[in-house]
Amino acid sequence: MPLSSVRSAVEQLLLPAECLICHGLLNPRDAARIVCPLCRQRWRAVRPPWCRRCGQPEPHFGPCRLCPEWPAPLTSVRSAVWLDDGARQAVHGLKYGGLPRIADDLAAAMGPIRPETDGPSVLIPIPLAPKRLRERGYNQSEMLARALARQWRIPVALDVLVRARETPTQTALTPETRLANVRAAFAVANVQCPMINDHWTLIIVDDVFTTGATLAEASRALEQAGVKRIAGVTFARAAIPDFT
Ligand SMILES: [Zn+2]
Ligand SMILES: [Zn+2]
């Protein structure tokens, strides 16, 4: 039994069946859930009109400010919900609460943003720096990708994209410094990977989208390795404070 399954089974035994967000008791049929149906309904979906490429709600005039510099293969990025208080608690649970099982609830909310692809597709989680992986014990993007893989019935590839270097946490950075912070942060470990060809679409998975810097930089590494089709999906999208 993989360690993550053992951990999940132990959690189910130890945790009271209450919602992570509102602490209401979970219905017996939702006992495997972490977030109750009501709190999941309260997550606010990101809706069109949006930039067709980056999924950012359209500015009132002029071209999109977020995605013009993105690598060409990255043609579609979508986020399921806005990062308001409820969604933030869920992301926090996934990231710091030691509750990787919440990934199933987040993945369920991402159903409507599944990218449409002509050919086969594979999920690529944003890799965590080794130091943070040791501290946390798991990669939250990998948990999310695995949950999506179960729901969308497509594979996850963990041996394609890797961290090339450690990066300081993005949380307190402005849009410009975020980009510099993740520059050359990623590399492709397995350039012989059979999914790197003209037919496969690589779907990058991350928990939160803020400026897209992480997805763009990961795409840059994939593009250099020869990947032609890239999409990105995230559970939540943060409003950028100075982006009006
Ligand atoms: Zn709840
Ligand atoms: Zn855009």
CSV table of C-alpha atoms and ligand atoms in Angstrom, one decimal:
chain,number,residue,atom,x,y,z
A,1,MET,CA,0.0,0.0,0.0
A,2,PRO,CA,1.5,3.4,-0.9
A,3,LEU,CA,2.3,5.7,2.0
A,4,SER,CA,-0.3,8.2,0.8
A,5,SER,CA,-3.0,5.6,0.9
A,6,VAL,CA,-2.0,4.6,4.4
A,7,ARG,CA,-2.0,8.2,5.5
A,8,SER,CA,-5.4,8.7,3.9
A,9,ALA,CA,-6.8,5.7,5.7
A,10,VAL,CA,-5.4,6.8,9.0
A,11,GLU,CA,-6.8,10.3,8.5
A,12,GLN,CA,-10.3,8.8,7.9
A,13,LEU,CA,-10.1,7.0,11.2
A,14,LEU,CA,-8.7,9.9,13.3
A,15,LEU,CA,-10.5,12.9,11.9
A,16,PRO,CA,-14.0,13.7,13.0
A,17,ALA,CA,-16.3,13.9,10.0
A,18,GLU,CA,-16.7,17.6,10.0
A,19,CYS,CA,-16.2,20.1,7.2
A,20,LEU,CA,-12.8,21.7,7.2
A,21,ILE,CA,-14.3,25.1,6.4
A,22,CYS,CA,-17.6,25.5,8.3
A,23,HIS,CA,-17.0,22.7,10.9
A,24,GLY,CA,-20.5,21.5,10.3
A,25,LEU,CA,-20.9,17.7,10.6
A,26,LEU,CA,-20.7,15.9,7.4
A,27,ASN,CA,-23.5,13.7,6.1
A,28,PRO,CA,-22.6,10.0,6.3
A,29,ARG,CA,-22.6,9.8,2.5
A,30,ASP,CA,-20.1,12.7,2.4
A,31,ALA,CA,-17.9,11.2,5.1
A,32,ALA,CA,-15.0,10.7,2.7
A,33,ARG,CA,-15.1,14.4,1.9
A,34,ILE,CA,-13.2,17.2,3.7
A,35,VAL,CA,-15.4,20.1,2.5
A,36,CYS,CA,-19.2,19.9,2.8
A,37,PRO,CA,-21.4,20.3,-0.3
A,38,LEU,CA,-22.6,23.7,1.0
A,39,CYS,CA,-19.1,25.2,1.3
A,40,ARG,CA,-18.2,23.7,-2.1
A,41,GLN,CA,-21.2,25.5,-3.6
A,42,ARG,CA,-20.0,28.7,-2.0
A,43,TRP,CA,-16.8,28.7,-4.0
A,44,ARG,CA,-17.2,31.3,-6.7
A,45,ALA,CA,-16.5,30.0,-10.2
A,46,VAL,CA,-14.3,32.1,-12.4
A,47,ARG,CA,-16.6,32.9,-15.4
A,48,PRO,CA,-16.3,34.3,-18.9
A,49,PRO,CA,-15.9,36.8,-20.5
A,50,TRP,CA,-12.2,36.1,-20.1
A,51,CYS,CA,-9.0,36.2,-22.1
A,52,ARG,CA,-9.3,33.1,-24.3
A,53,ARG,CA,-5.7,32.3,-23.6
A,54,CYS,CA,-5.0,32.9,-19.9
A,55,GLY,CA,-8.6,32.8,-18.6
A,56,GLN,CA,-8.2,36.2,-16.8
A,57,PRO,CA,-11.5,38.1,-16.9
A,58,GLU,CA,-11.3,40.6,-19.7
A,59,PRO,CA,-10.0,44.0,-19.1
A,60,HIS,CA,-12.5,46.6,-20.3
A,61,PHE,CA,-10.3,47.6,-23.3
A,62,GLY,CA,-7.0,46.8,-24.9
A,63,PRO,CA,-5.0,43.6,-25.1
A,64,CYS,CA,-4.5,41.2,-22.2
A,65,ARG,CA,-1.7,42.3,-19.9
A,66,LEU,CA,-1.0,38.8,-18.4
A,67,CYS,CA,-0.2,36.5,-21.3
A,68,PRO,CA,1.4,38.2,-24.3
A,69,GLU,CA,4.9,37.0,-23.3
A,70,TRP,CA,4.0,33.4,-22.5
A,71,PRO,CA,5.7,30.7,-24.5
A,72,ALA,CA,3.8,29.9,-27.7
A,73,PRO,CA,2.8,26.3,-26.8
A,74,LEU,CA,0.9,27.4,-23.7
A,75,THR,CA,-2.4,28.3,-25.3
A,76,SER,CA,-5.0,27.8,-22.6
A,77,VAL,CA,-5.0,28.3,-18.8
A,78,ARG,CA,-8.2,28.1,-16.7
A,79,SER,CA,-8.9,28.3,-13.0
A,80,ALA,CA,-12.0,26.9,-11.3
A,81,VAL,CA,-12.8,29.3,-8.6
A,82,TRP,CA,-11.8,32.7,-7.1
A,83,LEU,CA,-9.4,32.6,-4.2
A,84,ASP,CA,-11.8,34.1,-1.6
A,85,ASP,CA,-11.9,33.1,2.0
A,86,GLY,CA,-13.5,29.6,1.6
A,87,ALA,CA,-11.3,28.6,-1.3
A,88,ARG,CA,-8.2,29.9,0.5
A,89,GLN,CA,-9.0,27.7,3.5
A,90,ALA,CA,-9.3,24.7,1.2
A,91,VAL,CA,-6.0,25.5,-0.5
A,92,HIS,CA,-4.4,26.0,2.9
A,93,GLY,CA,-5.8,22.6,4.0
A,94,LEU,CA,-4.2,21.0,0.9
A,95,LYS,CA,-0.9,22.8,1.5
A,96,TYR,CA,-0.3,23.1,5.1
A,97,GLY,CA,-3.0,21.1,7.0
A,98,GLY,CA,-1.5,17.7,6.2
A,99,LEU,CA,-4.8,16.9,4.5
A,100,PRO,CA,-3.9,15.7,1.0
A,101,ARG,CA,-7.3,14.0,0.7
A,102,ILE,CA,-8.9,17.4,0.2
A,103,ALA,CA,-7.5,17.2,-3.3
A,104,ASP,CA,-10.6,15.2,-4.4
A,105,ASP,CA,-12.9,18.1,-3.4
A,106,LEU,CA,-10.7,20.6,-5.2
A,107,ALA,CA,-10.5,18.4,-8.3
A,108,ALA,CA,-14.3,18.0,-8.4
A,109,ALA,CA,-14.7,21.8,-8.6
A,110,MET,CA,-12.3,21.7,-11.6
A,111,GLY,CA,-14.5,19.5,-13.8
A,112,PRO,CA,-15.8,22.4,-15.9
A,113,ILE,CA,-12.3,23.6,-16.8
A,114,ARG,CA,-11.0,20.4,-18.3
A,115,PRO,CA,-9.1,21.4,-21.4
A,116,GLU,CA,-10.4,20.2,-24.8
A,117,THR,CA,-7.7,18.4,-26.6
A,118,ASP,CA,-7.5,16.9,-30.1
A,119,GLY,CA,-5.2,14.1,-29.1
A,120,PRO,CA,-4.1,12.3,-25.9
A,121,SER,CA,-3.2,14.3,-22.8
A,122,VAL,CA,-1.3,13.9,-19.6
A,123,LEU,CA,-1.3,15.8,-16.3
A,124,ILE,CA,2.0,17.4,-15.2
A,125,PRO,CA,2.0,18.7,-11.6
A,126,ILE,CA,4.2,21.7,-10.8
A,127,PRO,CA,7.1,20.1,-8.9
A,128,LEU,CA,7.9,21.2,-5.4
A,129,ALA,CA,11.5,22.1,-4.4
A,130,PRO,CA,13.1,19.1,-2.7
A,131,LYS,CA,13.5,21.0,0.6
A,132,ARG,CA,9.8,21.9,0.7
A,133,LEU,CA,8.9,18.4,-0.3
A,134,ARG,CA,10.8,17.0,2.7
A,135,GLU,CA,9.2,19.5,5.0
A,136,ARG,CA,5.6,18.9,3.8
A,137,GLY,CA,5.9,15.3,3.0
A,138,TYR,CA,4.0,15.6,-0.3
A,139,ASN,CA,3.5,17.9,-3.3
A,140,GLN,CA,0.1,19.5,-3.2
A,141,SER,CA,0.1,19.9,-7.0
A,142,GLU,CA,0.8,16.2,-7.4
A,143,MET,CA,-2.1,15.4,-5.1
A,144,LEU,CA,-4.3,17.6,-7.2
A,145,ALA,CA,-3.1,16.1,-10.4
A,146,ARG,CA,-3.7,12.6,-9.1
A,147,ALA,CA,-7.2,13.5,-8.1
A,148,LEU,CA,-7.8,15.0,-11.5
A,149,ALA,CA,-6.4,11.9,-13.1
A,150,ARG,CA,-8.9,9.7,-11.3
A,151,GLN,CA,-11.8,12.0,-12.4
A,152,TRP,CA,-10.7,12.7,-16.0
A,153,ARG,CA,-9.2,9.2,-16.6
A,154,ILE,CA,-5.9,10.5,-18.0
A,155,PRO,CA,-2.4,9.7,-16.7
A,156,VAL,CA,-0.1,11.8,-14.5
A,157,ALA,CA,3.6,12.1,-15.4
A,158,LEU,CA,6.0,12.9,-12.5
A,159,ASP,CA,9.2,12.3,-14.3
A,160,VAL,CA,9.0,15.0,-17.0
A,161,LEU,CA,9.2,18.3,-15.2
A,162,VAL,CA,11.5,18.9,-12.2
A,163,ARG,CA,12.8,21.8,-10.2
A,164,ALA,CA,16.1,23.0,-11.4
A,165,ARG,CA,16.7,25.2,-8.3
A,166,GLU,CA,15.1,26.2,-5.1
A,167,THR,CA,13.0,29.4,-5.2
A,168,PRO,CA,11.8,31.5,-2.3
A,169,THR,CA,8.1,31.4,-1.6
A,170,GLN,CA,6.1,33.6,-4.0
A,171,THR,CA,3.5,34.7,-1.5
A,172,ALA,CA,4.8,38.2,-0.7
A,173,LEU,CA,6.1,39.1,-4.2
A,174,THR,CA,4.8,41.6,-6.7
A,175,PRO,CA,4.0,40.5,-10.3
A,176,GLU,CA,7.4,41.6,-11.6
A,177,THR,CA,9.5,40.0,-8.9
A,178,ARG,CA,7.4,36.8,-9.2
A,179,LEU,CA,8.6,36.3,-12.8
A,180,ALA,CA,12.3,36.9,-11.8
A,181,ASN,CA,11.8,34.6,-8.9
A,182,VAL,CA,10.8,31.6,-11.0
A,183,ARG,CA,13.2,32.3,-13.9
A,184,ALA,CA,14.8,29.0,-14.9
A,185,ALA,CA,13.3,27.3,-11.9
A,186,PHE,CA,12.2,24.2,-13.9
A,187,ALA,CA,13.9,21.7,-16.2
A,188,VAL,CA,12.8,18.6,-18.2
A,189,ALA,CA,14.3,15.5,-16.7
A,190,ASN,CA,13.3,13.1,-19.3
A,191,VAL,CA,13.7,14.5,-22.8
A,192,GLN,CA,13.2,11.0,-24.3
A,193,CYS,CA,9.7,10.9,-22.7
A,194,PRO,CA,7.3,9.5,-25.4
A,195,MET,CA,4.8,12.1,-24.6
A,196,ILE,CA,7.0,14.8,-25.9
A,197,ASN,CA,5.9,14.9,-29.5
A,198,ASP,CA,3.4,16.8,-31.7
A,199,HIS,CA,0.3,14.9,-30.6
A,200,TRP,CA,0.2,14.9,-26.8
A,201,THR,CA,-1.1,17.9,-24.8
A,202,LEU,CA,0.7,18.4,-21.5
A,203,ILE,CA,-1.7,19.8,-18.9
A,204,ILE,CA,0.2,21.6,-16.1
A,205,VAL,CA,-1.5,21.4,-12.7
A,206,ASP,CA,-1.1,23.9,-9.9
A,207,ASP,CA,-3.1,24.9,-6.9
A,208,VAL,CA,-3.3,28.7,-7.3
A,209,PHE,CA,-2.9,31.0,-10.3
A,210,THR,CA,-1.8,34.6,-9.5
A,211,THR,CA,0.1,36.1,-12.4
A,212,GLY,CA,0.8,32.9,-14.3
A,213,ALA,CA,4.6,33.3,-13.9
A,214,THR,CA,5.0,29.7,-12.6
A,215,LEU,CA,3.0,28.1,-15.4
A,216,ALA,CA,4.8,30.3,-18.0
A,217,GLU,CA,8.2,29.3,-16.7
A,218,ALA,CA,7.3,25.6,-16.5
A,219,SER,CA,6.0,25.9,-20.1
A,220,ARG,CA,9.3,27.5,-21.2
A,221,ALA,CA,11.2,24.5,-20.0
A,222,LEU,CA,8.8,22.1,-21.7
A,223,GLU,CA,8.9,24.1,-24.9
A,224,GLN,CA,12.7,23.9,-24.9
A,225,ALA,CA,12.4,20.1,-24.6
A,226,GLY,CA,10.2,20.1,-27.7
A,227,VAL,CA,6.7,20.1,-26.3
A,228,LYS,CA,4.2,21.6,-28.8
A,229,ARG,CA,0.9,21.7,-26.9
A,230,ILE,CA,0.5,22.9,-23.3
A,231,ALA,CA,-2.5,23.8,-21.2
A,232,GLY,CA,-2.7,24.8,-17.6
A,233,VAL,CA,-5.3,24.3,-14.9
A,234,THR,CA,-5.5,25.5,-11.3
A,235,PHE,CA,-8.0,25.2,-8.6
A,236,ALA,CA,-8.1,28.8,-7.6
A,237,ARG,CA,-7.3,32.2,-9.1
A,238,ALA,CA,-6.1,35.1,-6.9
A,239,ALA,CA,-7.1,38.6,-7.7
A,240,ILE,CA,-3.9,40.6,-8.5
A,241,PRO,CA,-4.0,43.7,-6.2
A,242,ASP,CA,-2.5,46.2,-8.8
A,243,PHE,CA,-4.1,44.6,-11.9
A,244,THR,CA,-7.1,46.8,-12.8
B,1,ZN,ZN,-18.8,23.3,5.2
B,2,ZN,ZN,-4.5,36.7,-21.4
